[in-house]
Coordinates of C-alpha atoms and ligand atoms in Angstrom, one line a residue:
M219 CA -119.3 -30.4 -130.6
R220 CA -117.0 -28.4 -132.9
T221 CA -113.8 -27.5 -131.0
S222 CA -111.5 -24.5 -131.6
I223 CA -108.5 -22.9 -129.9
A224 CA -107.1 -19.4 -130.1
T225 CA -103.6 -19.4 -131.4
V226 CA -102.6 -17.2 -128.5
C227 CA -102.9 -20.2 -126.2
L228 CA -99.9 -21.9 -127.8
S229 CA -96.2 -21.4 -128.1
G230 CA -94.4 -21.3 -131.5
T231 CA -94.9 -19.8 -134.9
L232 CA -98.4 -19.5 -136.5
E233 CA -97.6 -22.5 -138.7
E234 CA -96.5 -24.6 -135.7
K235 CA -99.6 -23.6 -133.8
L236 CA -101.8 -24.6 -136.7
R237 CA -100.0 -27.9 -137.1
A238 CA -100.3 -28.7 -133.4
A239 CA -104.0 -27.8 -133.2
S240 CA -104.7 -30.1 -136.2
A241 CA -102.5 -32.9 -134.9
A242 CA -104.2 -32.8 -131.5
G243 CA -107.6 -33.0 -133.2
F244 CA -109.1 -29.6 -133.0
D245 CA -111.7 -28.7 -135.7
G246 CA -110.6 -25.0 -136.0
V247 CA -108.6 -22.1 -134.6
E248 CA -109.0 -18.5 -133.7
I249 CA -106.3 -16.4 -135.4
F250 CA -104.8 -14.1 -133.0
E251 CA -103.7 -11.0 -135.0
Q252 CA -100.3 -10.7 -133.5
D253 CA -99.5 -14.3 -134.7
L254 CA -100.3 -13.3 -138.3
V255 CA -98.6 -10.0 -138.2
V256 CA -95.2 -11.6 -137.3
S257 CA -95.6 -14.5 -139.7
P258 CA -93.7 -14.4 -143.0
Q259 CA -96.6 -16.3 -144.7
T260 CA -99.2 -14.5 -146.6
P261 CA -102.9 -14.7 -145.5
E262 CA -103.5 -16.9 -148.6
D263 CA -100.7 -19.2 -147.5
I264 CA -102.3 -19.5 -144.1
A265 CA -105.7 -20.2 -145.5
E266 CA -104.3 -22.9 -147.7
L267 CA -102.3 -24.4 -144.8
A268 CA -105.4 -24.5 -142.7
Q269 CA -107.4 -26.2 -145.4
E270 CA -104.6 -28.8 -145.9
L271 CA -104.7 -29.4 -142.1
G272 CA -108.5 -29.7 -142.0
L273 CA -108.8 -26.7 -139.8
T274 CA -111.5 -24.0 -140.1
L275 CA -110.4 -20.5 -139.3
D276 CA -113.2 -19.6 -136.9
L277 CA -112.5 -16.1 -135.5
Y278 CA -110.2 -13.2 -136.3
Q279 CA -109.2 -11.4 -133.2
P280 CA -109.0 -8.9 -131.6
F281 CA -110.3 -5.7 -133.0
R282 CA -110.2 -3.0 -130.3
D283 CA -111.6 0.4 -129.3
L284 CA -114.1 1.0 -132.0
E285 CA -117.2 2.3 -130.3
G286 CA -118.4 5.0 -128.0
V287 CA -116.3 7.7 -129.7
D288 CA -116.9 10.9 -131.6
E289 CA -117.7 10.9 -135.2
A290 CA -114.3 11.9 -136.5
L291 CA -112.6 9.1 -134.5
F292 CA -115.4 6.6 -135.5
A293 CA -114.7 7.3 -139.2
K294 CA -111.0 6.5 -138.6
N295 CA -112.0 3.3 -136.7
L296 CA -114.3 2.2 -139.6
R297 CA -111.3 2.6 -141.9
R298 CA -109.3 0.3 -139.6
A299 CA -112.1 -2.2 -139.5
E300 CA -112.5 -2.1 -143.3
A301 CA -108.8 -3.1 -143.7
K302 CA -109.3 -6.0 -141.4
F303 CA -112.5 -7.1 -143.2
A304 CA -110.5 -7.1 -146.5
L305 CA -107.8 -9.2 -144.8
M306 CA -110.3 -11.6 -143.5
R307 CA -111.6 -12.2 -147.0
R308 CA -108.0 -13.1 -148.0
L309 CA -108.0 -15.6 -145.1
G310 CA -111.4 -16.9 -146.0
M311 CA -112.6 -15.9 -142.6
T312 CA -116.1 -14.7 -141.7
T313 CA -116.2 -13.7 -138.0
M314 CA -114.2 -11.0 -136.3
L315 CA -114.0 -10.4 -132.5
L316 CA -114.7 -6.8 -131.4
C317 CA -113.7 -6.1 -127.8
S318 CA -115.5 -3.4 -125.9
N319 CA -113.6 -0.2 -125.8
V320 CA -111.1 0.1 -123.0
G321 CA -109.1 3.2 -124.0
T322 CA -110.6 5.6 -126.4
A323 CA -114.3 5.6 -125.4
T324 CA -115.3 9.0 -124.3
I325 CA -119.0 8.9 -124.6
D326 CA -121.1 6.7 -122.3
D327 CA -124.2 6.6 -124.4
D328 CA -125.8 3.2 -125.3
G329 CA -127.8 4.8 -128.1
L330 CA -124.6 6.0 -129.8
V331 CA -122.8 2.7 -129.3
A332 CA -125.7 0.7 -130.8
D333 CA -125.8 3.1 -133.7
Q334 CA -122.0 2.7 -134.3
L335 CA -122.3 -1.1 -134.0
R336 CA -125.1 -1.0 -136.6
R337 CA -122.9 1.1 -139.0
L338 CA -120.1 -1.4 -138.5
G339 CA -122.6 -4.1 -139.4
D340 CA -123.4 -2.3 -142.7
L341 CA -119.7 -2.3 -143.5
A342 CA -119.3 -5.9 -142.5
A343 CA -122.2 -6.9 -144.8
R344 CA -120.3 -5.4 -147.8
Y345 CA -117.5 -7.8 -147.1
D346 CA -119.8 -10.7 -146.2
V347 CA -118.4 -11.0 -142.7
A348 CA -119.8 -10.7 -139.2
V349 CA -118.7 -9.2 -135.9
A350 CA -119.0 -10.7 -132.5
Y351 CA -119.0 -8.0 -129.8
E352 CA -117.5 -9.0 -126.4
A353 CA -117.6 -7.2 -123.1
L354 CA -114.0 -7.1 -121.7
A355 CA -114.2 -7.3 -117.9
W356 CA -112.1 -4.1 -117.8
G357 CA -114.0 -2.2 -120.6
R358 CA -114.4 1.5 -120.1
F359 CA -118.2 1.7 -120.2
V360 CA -119.1 -1.8 -121.3
S361 CA -117.7 -4.5 -119.0
E362 CA -120.6 -6.9 -118.5
Y363 CA -121.9 -9.5 -121.0
D364 CA -125.5 -8.6 -120.4
H365 CA -124.7 -4.9 -121.3
A366 CA -122.9 -6.0 -124.5
W367 CA -125.9 -8.1 -125.4
D368 CA -128.3 -5.2 -124.8
L369 CA -126.2 -3.1 -127.2
V370 CA -126.1 -5.9 -129.8
A371 CA -129.9 -6.3 -129.5
A372 CA -130.4 -2.5 -129.9
A373 CA -128.0 -2.5 -132.9
D374 CA -130.4 -5.1 -134.4
H375 CA -128.2 -5.9 -137.3
P376 CA -127.8 -9.4 -138.9
R377 CA -124.0 -8.9 -139.0
I378 CA -123.7 -8.0 -135.4
G379 CA -123.8 -10.6 -132.6
T380 CA -122.2 -11.2 -129.3
C381 CA -119.3 -13.2 -128.1
L382 CA -119.5 -14.9 -124.7
D383 CA -116.2 -15.4 -122.9
S384 CA -116.4 -17.3 -119.7
F385 CA -113.4 -15.4 -118.3
H386 CA -114.9 -12.0 -118.5
I387 CA -118.3 -13.2 -117.2
L388 CA -117.2 -15.4 -114.3
S389 CA -114.3 -13.2 -113.2
R390 CA -116.9 -10.4 -112.6
R391 CA -119.4 -12.9 -111.0
T392 CA -122.1 -11.5 -113.3
D393 CA -125.5 -13.0 -112.9
L394 CA -125.7 -15.8 -115.5
E395 CA -129.5 -15.8 -115.8
T396 CA -129.4 -13.3 -118.8
I397 CA -127.7 -16.0 -121.0
A398 CA -131.0 -17.8 -121.3
G399 CA -132.5 -14.7 -122.9
I400 CA -130.0 -14.5 -125.7
P401 CA -131.1 -16.2 -128.9
G402 CA -128.5 -18.9 -129.8
D403 CA -128.1 -17.5 -133.3
K404 CA -127.1 -14.1 -131.9
I405 CA -124.2 -15.6 -130.0
F406 CA -121.7 -15.4 -132.8
F407 CA -118.8 -17.0 -130.8
L408 CA -118.1 -18.8 -127.5
Q409 CA -114.8 -18.7 -125.7
L410 CA -114.0 -20.8 -122.7
A411 CA -111.3 -20.4 -120.0
D412 CA -111.1 -21.4 -116.4
A413 CA -109.0 -19.7 -113.8
P414 CA -107.7 -20.3 -110.3
A415 CA -109.3 -18.3 -107.5
L416 CA -107.1 -15.3 -107.1
T417 CA -107.5 -11.9 -105.7
M418 CA -105.8 -9.5 -108.1
D419 CA -106.7 -7.0 -110.8
V420 CA -108.8 -8.7 -113.4
L421 CA -106.6 -7.6 -116.4
S422 CA -103.5 -9.3 -114.9
W423 CA -105.6 -12.3 -113.9
S424 CA -106.8 -12.6 -117.4
R425 CA -103.5 -12.1 -119.3
H426 CA -101.4 -14.4 -117.2
H427 CA -103.5 -16.9 -115.2
R428 CA -106.2 -18.3 -117.4
V429 CA -106.2 -22.1 -117.6
F430 CA -108.1 -24.7 -119.6
P431 CA -111.5 -25.9 -118.3
G432 CA -111.1 -28.2 -115.3
E433 CA -107.8 -26.7 -114.3
G434 CA -109.1 -23.8 -112.3
S435 CA -111.9 -23.2 -109.8
W436 CA -114.9 -22.3 -111.9
D437 CA -117.9 -24.3 -112.9
L438 CA -117.6 -24.4 -116.7
T439 CA -120.0 -27.3 -116.9
D440 CA -122.8 -25.0 -115.7
F441 CA -121.6 -22.2 -117.9
L442 CA -121.5 -24.3 -121.1
S443 CA -124.9 -25.9 -120.3
R444 CA -126.4 -22.4 -120.2
V445 CA -125.0 -21.5 -123.6
V446 CA -126.0 -24.9 -125.0
A447 CA -129.6 -24.3 -123.9
T448 CA -129.7 -21.1 -126.1
G449 CA -129.3 -23.3 -129.2
Y450 CA -125.8 -21.9 -129.9
S451 CA -124.4 -23.9 -132.8
G452 CA -120.9 -22.5 -133.3
P453 CA -117.6 -23.8 -132.2
V454 CA -116.6 -24.1 -128.6
S455 CA -113.3 -22.4 -128.4
L456 CA -110.5 -22.1 -125.9
E457 CA -109.0 -18.7 -125.3
V458 CA -106.4 -19.0 -122.6
F459 CA -103.7 -16.6 -121.9
N460 CA -101.2 -18.4 -119.6
D461 CA -97.5 -17.7 -119.1
S462 CA -96.6 -21.4 -118.7
F463 CA -98.6 -22.6 -121.7
R464 CA -96.9 -20.0 -123.9
Q465 CA -93.6 -21.5 -123.0
A466 CA -94.6 -25.2 -123.1
D467 CA -94.5 -27.7 -125.9
T468 CA -97.0 -26.6 -128.6
Y469 CA -98.5 -30.0 -129.3
R470 CA -98.6 -31.0 -125.7
T471 CA -100.6 -27.8 -124.8
A472 CA -102.9 -28.4 -127.7
V473 CA -103.7 -32.0 -126.4
D474 CA -104.2 -30.6 -122.9
G475 CA -106.7 -28.1 -124.3
L476 CA -108.6 -30.6 -126.4
R477 CA -108.8 -33.0 -123.4
S478 CA -110.4 -30.2 -121.4
L479 CA -113.1 -29.6 -124.0
R480 CA -113.8 -33.3 -124.5
W481 CA -114.2 -33.7 -120.7
L482 CA -116.4 -30.6 -120.5
E483 CA -118.5 -31.8 -123.5
S484 CA -119.0 -35.1 -121.8
R485 CA -120.1 -33.5 -118.5
V486 CA -122.7 -31.3 -120.2
A487 CA -123.9 -34.3 -122.3
A488 CA -124.3 -36.4 -119.2
Q489 CA -126.2 -33.6 -117.5
L490 CA -128.6 -33.3 -120.5
S491 CA -129.1 -37.1 -120.6
A492 CA -129.8 -37.1 -116.9
A493 CA -132.5 -34.5 -117.5
G494 CA -134.0 -36.8 -120.1
E495 CA -132.8 -34.9 -123.2
D496 CA -130.8 -36.2 -126.1
P497 CA -127.4 -34.3 -126.1
A498 CA -126.8 -35.3 -129.7
A499 CA -130.2 -34.3 -131.1
E500 CA -130.4 -31.1 -133.0
G501 CA -132.8 -28.4 -132.4
A502 CA -135.7 -30.2 -130.7
S503 CA -134.1 -30.7 -127.4
G504 CA -132.5 -27.3 -127.5
T505 CA -129.0 -28.2 -128.3
A506 CA -127.4 -27.8 -131.7
L507 CA -123.9 -28.8 -130.6
D508 CA -124.1 -32.6 -131.0
L509 CA -122.5 -33.3 -127.6
R510 CA -120.8 -36.7 -127.2
P511 CA -120.4 -38.3 -123.8
L512 CA -117.3 -40.2 -122.8
P513 CA -117.7 -43.7 -121.2
E514 CA -118.6 -42.9 -117.6
V515 CA -116.2 -44.2 -115.0
A516 CA -116.7 -44.4 -111.3
E517 CA -114.0 -43.0 -109.0
P518 CA -111.3 -45.5 -108.4
R519 CA -111.9 -47.6 -105.2
A520 CA -108.3 -47.9 -104.0
V521 CA -104.7 -47.8 -105.0
D522 CA -104.1 -51.3 -106.3
F523 CA -100.3 -51.0 -106.3
V524 CA -97.4 -48.6 -106.6
E525 CA -94.5 -49.5 -108.8
L526 CA -91.0 -48.3 -108.1
S527 CA -88.1 -48.7 -110.3
T528 CA -84.7 -48.9 -108.7
E529 CA -81.0 -49.4 -109.4
D530 CA -80.6 -49.7 -105.6
L531 CA -82.5 -52.9 -104.9
G532 CA -80.8 -53.7 -101.6
T533 CA -81.4 -50.4 -100.0
L534 CA -85.0 -50.2 -101.1
T535 CA -86.1 -53.7 -100.2
R536 CA -84.3 -53.4 -96.9
Q537 CA -86.4 -50.3 -96.1
L538 CA -89.6 -52.1 -97.1
H539 CA -88.7 -54.9 -94.8
Q540 CA -88.1 -52.4 -92.0
L541 CA -91.6 -51.0 -92.6
G542 CA -93.1 -54.4 -92.1
F543 CA -93.5 -55.4 -95.8
D544 CA -93.2 -59.1 -96.7
F545 CA -91.6 -60.3 -99.9
T546 CA -94.3 -62.0 -101.9
G547 CA -92.2 -63.2 -104.8
F548 CA -90.7 -62.7 -108.2
H549 CA -92.8 -62.2 -111.2
R550 CA -92.9 -65.6 -112.9
S551 CA -91.9 -64.4 -116.3
K552 CA -90.1 -61.1 -115.5
P553 CA -87.4 -62.0 -113.0
H554 CA -86.4 -58.3 -112.5
V555 CA -89.9 -57.6 -111.1
R556 CA -90.7 -58.3 -107.4
L557 CA -93.7 -57.8 -105.2
W558 CA -93.7 -56.7 -101.6
T559 CA -96.8 -56.4 -99.6
R560 CA -98.1 -55.2 -96.2
G561 CA -101.8 -56.1 -96.1
Q562 CA -103.5 -54.3 -99.0
A563 CA -100.4 -52.1 -99.6
R564 CA -98.6 -53.6 -102.6
I565 CA -95.3 -52.3 -103.9
V566 CA -94.0 -53.7 -107.1
I567 CA -90.3 -53.2 -107.5
S568 CA -88.7 -53.4 -110.9
E569 CA -84.9 -53.5 -110.9
I570 CA -83.3 -51.8 -113.8
D571 CA -79.9 -50.9 -115.0
S572 CA -78.8 -47.4 -115.7
A573 CA -78.8 -47.8 -119.5
A574 CA -82.3 -49.1 -119.6
L575 CA -83.5 -46.2 -117.3
E576 CA -82.3 -43.6 -119.8
A577 CA -84.6 -45.2 -122.4
V578 CA -87.6 -45.5 -120.1
R579 CA -87.8 -42.3 -118.3
P580 CA -85.0 -39.8 -118.1
R581 CA -86.1 -38.7 -114.6
S582 CA -84.4 -39.3 -111.3
P583 CA -81.9 -42.1 -111.7
G584 CA -81.5 -44.4 -108.7
T585 CA -85.0 -45.0 -107.4
Y586 CA -88.2 -43.4 -108.7
L587 CA -91.9 -43.9 -108.7
R588 CA -92.7 -45.5 -112.0
G589 CA -96.4 -45.9 -111.8
I590 CA -99.6 -46.4 -109.8
G591 CA -102.3 -49.0 -110.3
F592 CA -105.9 -48.1 -109.5
D593 CA -108.6 -50.5 -108.5
V594 CA -111.5 -49.4 -110.8
D595 CA -115.0 -50.8 -111.4
D596 CA -114.5 -51.2 -115.1
A597 CA -110.9 -51.3 -116.4
D598 CA -112.0 -51.4 -120.1
A599 CA -114.2 -48.3 -119.8
A600 CA -111.5 -46.5 -117.9
M601 CA -109.0 -47.3 -120.7
H602 CA -111.4 -46.4 -123.4
R603 CA -112.2 -43.1 -121.7
A604 CA -108.5 -42.4 -121.2
T605 CA -107.9 -43.0 -124.9
L606 CA -110.7 -40.7 -125.9
L607 CA -109.1 -38.1 -123.7
H608 CA -105.9 -38.4 -125.7
A609 CA -103.8 -40.2 -123.2
I610 CA -101.0 -42.4 -124.6
E611 CA -101.2 -46.1 -123.8
V612 CA -98.2 -47.6 -122.0
P613 CA -96.6 -50.3 -124.2
R614 CA -96.6 -53.5 -122.2
E615 CA -96.0 -57.1 -122.9
Q616 CA -97.7 -60.0 -121.2
S617 CA -97.9 -63.7 -122.0
H618 CA -101.2 -65.4 -122.7
D619 CA -101.7 -66.7 -119.2
E620 CA -101.1 -63.3 -117.5
E621 CA -103.5 -60.7 -116.5
V622 CA -104.0 -58.0 -119.1
L623 CA -103.0 -54.8 -117.3
R624 CA -103.5 -51.7 -119.4
G625 CA -102.6 -48.1 -118.6
V626 CA -101.6 -44.7 -119.9
F627 CA -98.8 -42.2 -119.3
A628 CA -99.6 -39.4 -116.9
P629 CA -98.2 -35.9 -117.7
D630 CA -95.2 -36.4 -115.4
G631 CA -94.2 -39.5 -117.4
S632 CA -95.4 -41.9 -114.7
E633 CA -97.7 -44.8 -115.6
V634 CA -101.3 -45.1 -114.5
F635 CA -102.9 -48.6 -114.7
F636 CA -106.5 -49.7 -114.4
H637 CA -107.5 -53.0 -112.9
R638 CA -110.6 -54.3 -111.2
I639 CA -110.0 -56.1 -107.9
T640 CA -112.5 -58.8 -107.3
G641 CA -112.3 -60.5 -103.9
T642 CA -109.6 -59.7 -101.4
A643 CA -106.6 -59.4 -103.8
P644 CA -106.0 -58.5 -107.4
A645 CA -105.8 -61.4 -109.9
W646 CA -102.4 -60.3 -111.1
I647 CA -100.9 -61.3 -107.7
R648 CA -100.8 -64.9 -108.7
E649 CA -98.0 -64.1 -111.1
F650 CA -95.9 -63.4 -108.0
G651 CA -96.9 -66.3 -105.8
T652 CA -99.2 -66.3 -102.8
D653 CA -99.8 -63.2 -100.7
T654 CA -99.3 -64.2 -97.1
S655 CA -99.2 -60.7 -95.5
A656 CA -101.5 -60.7 -92.5
Q657 CA -101.3 -56.9 -91.9
T658 CA -104.2 -54.6 -92.3
S659 CA -102.3 -51.9 -94.2
R660 CA -103.2 -50.1 -97.4
I661 CA -101.7 -47.3 -99.4
D662 CA -103.0 -44.2 -97.6
H663 CA -101.7 -41.6 -100.1
V664 CA -99.2 -41.1 -102.9
N665 CA -97.5 -37.8 -103.0
L666 CA -96.4 -36.9 -106.5
A667 CA -94.0 -34.1 -107.6
Q668 CA -95.0 -32.3 -110.7
P669 CA -92.9 -30.0 -112.9
A670 CA -94.4 -26.5 -112.6
S671 CA -94.9 -26.4 -116.4
H672 CA -97.2 -29.4 -116.3
Y673 CA -99.0 -28.8 -113.1
D674 CA -102.4 -27.6 -114.5
E675 CA -102.2 -30.4 -117.1
S676 CA -101.8 -32.9 -114.3
V677 CA -104.8 -31.6 -112.4
L678 CA -107.0 -32.0 -115.5
F679 CA -105.5 -35.4 -116.2
Y680 CA -106.5 -36.9 -112.9
T681 CA -109.8 -35.0 -112.9
S682 CA -110.9 -36.1 -116.4
L683 CA -109.5 -39.6 -116.6
L684 CA -109.9 -40.8 -113.0
N685 CA -112.8 -38.6 -111.8
L686 CA -110.7 -37.3 -108.9
H687 CA -111.5 -34.0 -107.3
A688 CA -108.9 -31.2 -106.9
Q689 CA -108.9 -29.7 -103.4
P690 CA -107.9 -26.1 -102.9
A691 CA -104.1 -25.5 -103.3
Q692 CA -101.8 -24.7 -100.4
D693 CA -98.2 -23.4 -100.2
V694 CA -95.9 -25.2 -97.9
P695 CA -92.7 -23.5 -96.8
S696 CA -89.4 -25.3 -97.3
P697 CA -85.8 -24.1 -96.8
S698 CA -85.4 -23.8 -100.6
G699 CA -88.8 -22.1 -101.4
L700 CA -92.5 -22.6 -101.3
V701 CA -93.9 -25.9 -102.4
R702 CA -97.3 -25.6 -104.0
S703 CA -99.5 -28.5 -102.9
Q704 CA -102.9 -29.6 -104.1
V705 CA -104.7 -32.8 -103.2
M706 CA -106.5 -34.9 -105.8
S707 CA -108.9 -37.2 -104.0
S708 CA -112.0 -39.4 -104.5
A709 CA -115.2 -38.4 -102.7
D710 CA -114.7 -41.1 -100.0
R711 CA -111.0 -40.3 -99.8
S712 CA -109.9 -43.9 -100.5
I713 CA -107.7 -42.2 -103.2
R714 CA -105.6 -39.4 -102.0
M715 CA -102.8 -37.9 -104.1
P716 CA -101.2 -34.7 -103.1
L717 CA -99.6 -33.1 -106.1
N718 CA -96.6 -30.9 -105.3
V719 CA -94.8 -28.3 -107.4
A720 CA -91.3 -28.1 -106.2
P721 CA -89.5 -24.7 -106.0
V722 CA -87.3 -23.9 -108.9
H723 CA -84.1 -24.8 -107.0
S724 CA -85.5 -28.0 -105.6
E725 CA -82.3 -29.9 -106.1
L726 CA -81.5 -28.6 -102.6
I727 CA -84.3 -30.8 -101.3
G728 CA -83.6 -33.9 -103.3
D729 CA -80.5 -36.0 -103.3
K730 CA -77.8 -33.5 -104.2
A731 CA -75.5 -35.9 -105.9
R732 CA -78.3 -37.2 -108.1
A733 CA -79.5 -33.7 -108.8
Q734 CA -76.4 -33.1 -110.9
T735 CA -77.8 -35.5 -113.5
S736 CA -81.5 -35.0 -113.0
A737 CA -83.9 -32.3 -113.9
D738 CA -86.5 -33.4 -111.4
P739 CA -85.0 -34.6 -108.1
Y740 CA -87.8 -33.4 -105.8
P741 CA -88.8 -36.5 -103.8
E742 CA -92.1 -38.3 -104.0
H743 CA -93.5 -40.5 -101.3
V744 CA -95.8 -43.4 -100.7
A745 CA -97.7 -43.4 -97.4
I746 CA -98.7 -46.6 -95.9
S747 CA -101.5 -46.9 -93.3
C748 CA -101.1 -49.0 -90.2
D749 CA -103.2 -49.7 -87.0
D750 CA -100.5 -49.0 -84.5
I751 CA -97.8 -46.4 -85.4
F752 CA -95.8 -47.1 -82.3
E753 CA -95.6 -50.8 -83.0
A754 CA -94.7 -50.1 -86.6
A755 CA -92.0 -47.7 -85.5
A756 CA -90.6 -50.1 -82.9
T757 CA -90.4 -52.9 -85.5
A758 CA -88.8 -50.5 -88.0
R759 CA -86.2 -49.4 -85.4
A760 CA -85.5 -53.0 -84.4
R761 CA -84.8 -53.7 -88.1
G762 CA -82.5 -50.7 -88.3
L763 CA -84.6 -48.1 -90.1
E764 CA -83.1 -44.7 -90.6
F765 CA -85.9 -42.4 -89.5
L766 CA -86.1 -38.9 -90.7
A767 CA -84.9 -36.9 -87.7
V768 CA -87.4 -34.6 -86.1
P769 CA -86.1 -31.7 -84.0
Q770 CA -86.8 -31.2 -80.3
N771 CA -88.3 -27.7 -81.1
Y772 CA -91.1 -29.5 -83.0
Y773 CA -92.1 -31.5 -80.0
E774 CA -92.1 -28.4 -77.8
D775 CA -94.3 -26.6 -80.2
L776 CA -96.5 -29.6 -80.5
D777 CA -96.9 -29.6 -76.7
S778 CA -97.9 -25.9 -76.7
R779 CA -100.4 -26.4 -79.5
F780 CA -102.1 -29.6 -78.2
D781 CA -101.3 -29.8 -74.5
L782 CA -100.4 -33.5 -74.8
D783 CA -100.0 -36.1 -72.1
P784 CA -96.3 -36.1 -71.2
D785 CA -96.0 -39.9 -71.6
F786 CA -97.7 -39.7 -75.0
L787 CA -95.4 -36.8 -76.1
G788 CA -92.4 -38.8 -74.9
R789 CA -93.5 -41.8 -77.0
L790 CA -93.9 -39.6 -80.1
Q791 CA -90.5 -38.1 -79.6
E792 CA -88.8 -41.5 -78.9
H793 CA -90.2 -43.0 -82.1
H794 CA -89.7 -39.9 -84.3
V795 CA -93.5 -39.8 -84.8
L796 CA -95.1 -36.6 -85.8
Y797 CA -98.6 -35.6 -84.7
D798 CA -101.6 -33.6 -85.9
A799 CA -105.2 -33.4 -84.8
D800 CA -108.3 -31.6 -85.9
A801 CA -112.0 -31.7 -84.7
S802 CA -112.6 -35.1 -86.3
G803 CA -109.5 -37.1 -85.4
E804 CA -105.8 -37.5 -85.0
F805 CA -102.9 -38.2 -87.4
L806 CA -99.7 -39.9 -86.3
H807 CA -96.9 -40.5 -88.8
F808 CA -93.2 -41.0 -89.4
Y809 CA -91.0 -40.7 -92.4
T810 CA -88.1 -42.7 -93.7
S811 CA -84.9 -41.4 -95.3
T812 CA -85.1 -40.8 -99.1
I813 CA -83.7 -43.4 -101.5
G814 CA -83.2 -41.8 -105.0
S815 CA -86.3 -39.7 -105.3
V816 CA -88.6 -41.8 -103.1
F817 CA -89.3 -42.0 -99.4
F818 CA -92.0 -43.7 -97.4
E819 CA -94.3 -42.5 -94.7
M820 CA -96.1 -44.7 -92.2
V821 CA -99.4 -43.2 -91.0
E822 CA -102.0 -44.0 -88.4
R823 CA -105.4 -42.2 -88.7
R824 CA -107.5 -42.0 -85.6
G825 CA -111.2 -41.0 -85.9
D826 CA -112.1 -39.3 -89.1
Y827 CA -109.0 -37.2 -89.6
R828 CA -108.9 -36.4 -93.3
G829 CA -105.7 -34.4 -93.8
F830 CA -102.1 -35.2 -94.3
G831 CA -100.4 -33.5 -91.3
A832 CA -100.0 -30.2 -93.2
P833 CA -98.4 -28.4 -90.2
D834 CA -95.7 -31.2 -90.2
A835 CA -94.8 -30.9 -93.9
P836 CA -92.4 -27.9 -93.4
V837 CA -90.7 -29.9 -90.6
R838 CA -90.2 -32.8 -93.0
L839 CA -89.0 -30.6 -95.8
A840 CA -86.4 -28.9 -93.5
A841 CA -85.3 -32.3 -92.2
Q842 CA -84.8 -33.6 -95.7
Y843 CA -82.9 -30.5 -96.6
R844 CA -80.5 -30.9 -93.7
R845 CA -80.0 -34.6 -94.3
N846 CA -79.3 -34.2 -98.0
L847 CA -76.8 -31.4 -97.4
Q848 CA -75.5 -33.3 -94.4
L849 CA -76.0 -30.3 -92.2
Ligands
MG973 MG1 -112.2 -13.3 -125.3
MG974 MG1 -97.6 -37.5 -96.8

């Protein structure tokens, strides 16, 4: 599949955009006119640079407001078009995007529009270029792709085809059946964008909130499959207008974009294979795109371990002991690495000094979540897939007699490892000694803080690499702003990872002293399951745990909502345990104080409760806020 990206998706100068697209591995780019207009380089320079970089220049865009106008204005518009055709020749480009008229169209007459498109086609032929006509969702008279296609068909000109843009089509919920009726060779260009489900005017939605496939709420797999079935053979291009992307690192955004296309390509290829077709075959099976699948990976089965790095070993390990964890041992060849376990919940602690921390991850000094190990069916396939999705491997040393543990960096800089657990414990545990923990705990969920600028990238990362599913996003109120929260989970919920975007001034939530030196102090947490929350709380109290204080008002509200047995309510309050329930079960949990940027949560799930105590999250955030400000 040939991949392309519109330069408008990326930050930087035109030259920076081209270099980033090439470095990420795109085959081509769409040149967004504004990027060229502000560039000091001549069109010939740009053409030469693209050639050097191995990029094709796939689409010149946009050309606006041509059709549906009176003859005098149309003559002027043709003159405008002719200047652009001449410019495209200098760039060595052959396809121009024409957007349906939004402003100057005064005549709602399909016959006239078809005639004007045909005359544009005659002019295009003289310059040996072609025009792809796209229905903008907010076009004056033409706003649906099937209407644009009808006009292209009526124009019946070899230089006039249509451009399908998933945003304009899916945002209007247009029936997709018509796509099957468009001959692939009359689709001159294909643009893909995903978007979050929002209720707002479609123009603002389009200009500010588009995201890459897999980062929003639409089914782009279905959409691309439909276009593939037409025999379309051109590039599959990303056209994403997004305020964050346009501020983010150019190369990073380009990699994020290419990852979305590779993932989508693989999903369509897998669908074709499942239907008994050869996704890489040309013509015969209906696809001309040479779609390549990624190695298939099953969803992870469990969290194998969580690794925390700390400068504050005493405080951290004391808290683990308070939570009922046992010290399993030191790593036999890395004495700064220790393992603590509580049943199947394994916490690897690496002790570091401040100087080393700076080099590893300039995040929250003190204590931070360094990585997560996942129990996967096939670690080699997972690693291979991750590499094909442009993830960077974590450099790691191990001696010949140690387990080979491979992993990649997640967008937030944390590490993601793949390992297959056979039997009751992972093989790597031998390197620490013998696991004697008799508890039946596991890691229930890991709550990760994501910088707002990398949030969409993170959703795609966990979706595409680990096969996790993004649940609908929620906003959780905190004293310093709304926290956006979205859960990534496996189908059987054995993996649960809420991703949080902290408010801009989140240092008010995190450890204030640390916040002076850290850009990302919003705390992350590891939740451990247990069979008996009251027993766990009693043990923790006996061992001196500092619980996160829960106010009396919370328990009064709880009583009003659930009409709880007074004894039970009293026990909850006495043990600082929070409570939630839904139709399928109950959730009891307590929180520890925060160390560095990490705290723990102990949870007991009763019945088939699947949530995370969402109504309790604001109580927790407020308590952390008070504690950190010592209010
Ligand atoms: Mg478009
Ligand atoms: Mg939690």
